[in-house]
Coordinates of C-alpha atoms in Angstrom, one line a residue:
D197 CA -307.2 -94.7 -30.3
N198 CA -305.0 -91.6 -31.3
S199 CA -305.6 -90.1 -28.0
L200 CA -303.8 -92.9 -26.0
G201 CA -301.6 -91.5 -22.9
A202 CA -298.2 -92.7 -22.4
E203 CA -299.1 -95.3 -20.0
A204 CA -301.7 -96.7 -22.0
R205 CA -299.7 -96.5 -25.1
R206 CA -296.9 -98.3 -23.3
L207 CA -299.1 -101.2 -22.4
Q208 CA -300.7 -101.4 -26.1
D209 CA -297.7 -100.9 -28.0
V210 CA -296.0 -104.1 -27.7
G211 CA -296.0 -105.6 -31.2
L212 CA -298.4 -108.1 -32.9
N213 CA -297.4 -111.1 -30.6
G214 CA -299.0 -108.9 -27.7
L215 CA -296.1 -109.4 -25.4
N216 CA -293.2 -106.9 -24.6
S217 CA -289.8 -107.9 -24.6
E218 CA -289.4 -108.9 -20.8
Q219 CA -292.8 -110.9 -21.4
E220 CA -291.4 -112.5 -24.4
K221 CA -288.4 -114.0 -22.5
Q222 CA -291.1 -115.8 -20.0
F223 CA -293.1 -117.1 -22.7
P224 CA -292.7 -121.1 -23.3
T225 CA -291.7 -120.8 -27.0
Y226 CA -289.2 -118.1 -26.7
A227 CA -287.9 -119.3 -23.4
Q228 CA -287.1 -122.7 -24.8
Y229 CA -285.4 -121.2 -28.0
L230 CA -283.2 -119.0 -25.3
E231 CA -282.5 -121.9 -23.3
E232 CA -281.3 -124.0 -26.7
L233 CA -279.5 -120.9 -28.0
Q234 CA -277.2 -119.9 -25.2
P235 CA -275.1 -122.9 -24.7
R236 CA -274.3 -123.0 -28.2
L237 CA -272.7 -119.5 -28.4
S238 CA -269.2 -118.5 -26.9
D239 CA -268.6 -116.5 -24.1
A240 CA -267.5 -113.6 -26.0
T241 CA -270.8 -113.6 -28.2
L242 CA -272.8 -113.9 -25.1
A243 CA -271.4 -110.7 -23.7
R244 CA -271.8 -108.9 -26.8
M245 CA -275.4 -109.9 -27.2
R246 CA -276.1 -109.0 -23.6
E247 CA -275.1 -105.5 -24.5
D248 CA -277.2 -105.2 -27.7
A249 CA -280.9 -104.2 -27.0
H250 CA -281.9 -105.9 -30.2
S251 CA -280.3 -109.2 -29.7
P252 CA -282.2 -112.6 -29.2
L253 CA -281.4 -112.3 -25.2
N254 CA -282.8 -108.8 -24.8
D255 CA -285.6 -109.0 -27.7
P256 CA -286.5 -112.7 -28.2
A257 CA -289.1 -112.0 -30.9
G258 CA -286.8 -109.5 -33.1
D259 CA -289.8 -106.8 -33.0
R260 CA -288.3 -104.0 -31.0
F261 CA -288.5 -100.8 -32.9
R262 CA -285.6 -98.2 -33.2
H263 CA -285.8 -95.1 -35.2
Y264 CA -283.3 -94.1 -37.8
R265 CA -282.3 -90.9 -36.3
G266 CA -280.9 -90.4 -32.8
E267 CA -277.7 -89.3 -30.8
E268 CA -276.5 -93.0 -30.5
Q269 CA -276.9 -93.7 -34.2
D270 CA -274.7 -90.6 -34.8
R271 CA -272.3 -91.3 -32.5
R272 CA -271.6 -94.6 -33.8
Q273 CA -271.7 -93.3 -37.2
L274 CA -274.2 -95.9 -38.3
S275 CA -274.7 -96.5 -42.2
I276 CA -278.1 -96.0 -43.8
L277 CA -278.8 -99.8 -43.7
E278 CA -277.7 -99.8 -40.0
R279 CA -279.9 -96.9 -39.2
Y280 CA -282.9 -98.5 -40.8
K281 CA -282.4 -102.1 -39.6
Y282 CA -284.9 -102.2 -36.9
Y283 CA -287.2 -99.6 -38.1
N284 CA -289.8 -101.9 -39.4
G285 CA -290.1 -103.3 -35.5
T286 CA -293.8 -103.3 -34.1
E287 CA -292.8 -103.1 -30.5
G288 CA -292.5 -99.3 -29.4
N289 CA -292.9 -97.9 -32.8
S290 CA -295.7 -95.6 -31.8
Q291 CA -294.4 -94.2 -28.4
A292 CA -295.4 -90.7 -27.5
P293 CA -293.0 -88.3 -29.7
E294 CA -291.6 -86.5 -27.2
N295 CA -287.7 -86.6 -27.0
D296 CA -284.7 -84.8 -26.4
D297 CA -283.6 -84.3 -29.8
G298 CA -286.4 -82.3 -30.9
Y299 CA -288.2 -84.4 -33.5
H300 CA -290.5 -87.2 -33.6
T301 CA -289.2 -90.7 -33.3
A302 CA -292.2 -92.6 -33.9
S303 CA -293.2 -94.5 -37.2
R304 CA -296.8 -94.4 -36.8
N305 CA -299.5 -92.7 -34.5
T306 CA -301.2 -95.7 -33.1
P307 CA -299.9 -99.5 -32.0
D308 CA -299.9 -102.0 -34.8
V309 CA -302.9 -104.5 -35.2
E310 CA -303.5 -107.5 -37.2
D311 CA -306.5 -105.8 -38.8
I312 CA -304.2 -104.6 -41.7
N313 CA -307.1 -103.0 -44.0
R314 CA -308.9 -101.7 -40.6
D315 CA -312.4 -103.3 -41.8
N316 CA -312.8 -104.7 -38.1
T317 CA -312.6 -108.4 -39.4
L318 CA -309.8 -110.6 -38.6
N319 CA -309.2 -112.7 -41.7
D320 CA -307.5 -115.9 -41.0
Q321 CA -308.2 -118.0 -44.2
E322 CA -305.0 -118.7 -46.2
R323 CA -306.1 -118.4 -49.9
Y324 CA -303.6 -117.1 -52.5
Y325 CA -301.5 -118.0 -55.6
S326 CA -297.6 -118.5 -55.1
Y327 CA -295.2 -117.4 -57.8
H328 CA -291.4 -118.1 -57.5
V329 CA -288.3 -116.1 -58.9
S330 CA -285.0 -117.3 -58.4
L331 CA -282.2 -114.9 -57.3
R332 CA -279.5 -117.3 -58.2
P333 CA -276.6 -115.1 -59.9
E334 CA -276.3 -117.9 -62.6
E335 CA -280.2 -117.6 -63.5
M336 CA -280.4 -113.8 -63.5
Q337 CA -280.5 -113.7 -67.3
T338 CA -282.6 -111.5 -69.5
G339 CA -285.5 -113.9 -71.2
F340 CA -285.5 -116.4 -68.4
N341 CA -286.8 -116.4 -64.9
H342 CA -289.5 -113.7 -65.6
I343 CA -286.5 -111.2 -66.2
A344 CA -287.6 -109.0 -69.0
D345 CA -284.9 -106.4 -68.9
K346 CA -281.7 -105.4 -67.1
R347 CA -279.6 -102.1 -66.9
E348 CA -276.2 -101.7 -65.5
V349 CA -275.4 -98.1 -64.3
S350 CA -272.3 -96.5 -62.7
V351 CA -272.8 -94.9 -59.1
S352 CA -270.9 -92.9 -57.1
L353 CA -270.3 -94.5 -53.5
R354 CA -269.9 -92.5 -50.2
N355 CA -266.2 -93.4 -50.4
G356 CA -265.8 -91.7 -53.5
R357 CA -265.4 -94.8 -55.6
Q358 CA -267.3 -95.7 -58.8
E359 CA -269.2 -99.0 -59.2
K360 CA -271.3 -100.6 -61.7
V361 CA -275.0 -101.3 -60.2
T362 CA -277.3 -104.0 -62.1
W363 CA -280.9 -103.1 -62.1
Y364 CA -283.5 -105.9 -63.3
L365 CA -287.0 -105.7 -64.4
F366 CA -289.2 -108.7 -63.6
R367 CA -292.6 -109.3 -65.5
I368 CA -294.6 -112.1 -63.9
P369 CA -298.0 -113.0 -65.6
I370 CA -300.7 -113.5 -62.7
S371 CA -302.3 -116.4 -64.6
D372 CA -298.6 -118.1 -64.5
Y373 CA -298.5 -119.2 -60.7
Q374 CA -296.6 -121.8 -59.3
S375 CA -298.9 -123.2 -56.8
K376 CA -302.5 -122.3 -55.4
I377 CA -303.1 -122.4 -51.8
G378 CA -306.7 -123.0 -50.1
N379 CA -309.9 -122.4 -52.3
M380 CA -308.6 -119.7 -54.5
E381 CA -310.5 -118.9 -57.9
G382 CA -310.1 -116.1 -60.4
F383 CA -308.2 -112.8 -59.9
H384 CA -311.2 -110.4 -59.6
N385 CA -310.8 -110.0 -55.7
I386 CA -307.0 -109.9 -54.7
R387 CA -306.1 -106.9 -52.5
F388 CA -303.0 -107.8 -51.0
M389 CA -299.6 -109.3 -51.7
R390 CA -296.4 -110.7 -49.8
M391 CA -293.1 -111.1 -50.6
L392 CA -290.7 -113.9 -49.1
L393 CA -287.1 -114.1 -49.5
T394 CA -285.9 -117.5 -48.4
G395 CA -282.8 -119.8 -48.9
F396 CA -280.0 -117.5 -48.3
K397 CA -276.9 -118.6 -46.3
Q398 CA -275.3 -115.1 -46.1
P399 CA -276.7 -111.7 -45.3
Q400 CA -278.2 -109.9 -48.6
V401 CA -279.1 -106.5 -49.0
F402 CA -281.9 -105.9 -52.0
R403 CA -283.0 -102.3 -53.4
F404 CA -286.7 -102.8 -54.6
A405 CA -287.6 -99.9 -57.0
T406 CA -291.1 -100.0 -57.9
L407 CA -293.9 -102.5 -57.9
G408 CA -296.7 -102.1 -60.9
L409 CA -299.6 -104.0 -62.1
V410 CA -300.0 -103.7 -65.7
R411 CA -303.0 -104.8 -67.8
S412 CA -303.1 -105.7 -71.4
E413 CA -306.3 -105.9 -73.2
W414 CA -306.5 -108.1 -76.5
R415 CA -309.4 -107.5 -78.6

C-alpha cells in the first residue's frame, strides 16, 4: 500500500525474511550462527563489529538498507563503492522519505515482497537452464569461454592517475546450457534470469555495462 503510515511501514518494511534486525538475533538459525561466529573473532574485531550497524552482530541477515547519500557518508568521505555497498538492502529501504537533509533517502515506494512480477502468485518451482562462465584471469581470452571481444581503454582515476581497464563482450547461446534444473522445456516462456558469482576467496568489484538478448534468423 503506497499510503502506509510511518508505523505500518516500520512493521512491514523488514526485508524478505519478515524479520527486523532485532528479531533476527532471536531467530534460531541466525542465533546459532552468531553463537558459533563470536568465539572465532578477536576482541578487537568484536569491538569493531559492535560499532558497525551493518555487521552480523547488529544485522545477522545482512539486509539492512543504507542510502548512498547522507551526512555520515560525507563525513567519512566514502568512495562510490562504499556508498552503494548497502543500497540493495531490503530492510528499511522504503521508510518515509522525511529527513533532515532535505532529500528522499528511500530506494522504493513500498516494502519488498517475494511476488517479483506482481501477478499475485507466488511461484515456488525451480525450473531453469544454467550457464557457466569462468572469470579466472587465465581463461579470459577472446574466442574461448564465451568471450567474443575485449577492449582496453585508458581511464582517468580520481587520484589523477591513468589506468588501463579491460571490457569483455560475452555471447552465450541460450541453447548451449550447461545443465537443466527441473521440468524445463523450450525457450518460449522465460521471463527472468538471475546471475550468481561464486568461488571467490577475496573481495572483487565488477562493472556490468549492458545485457542484451539478440535473435538471429536463418533462412
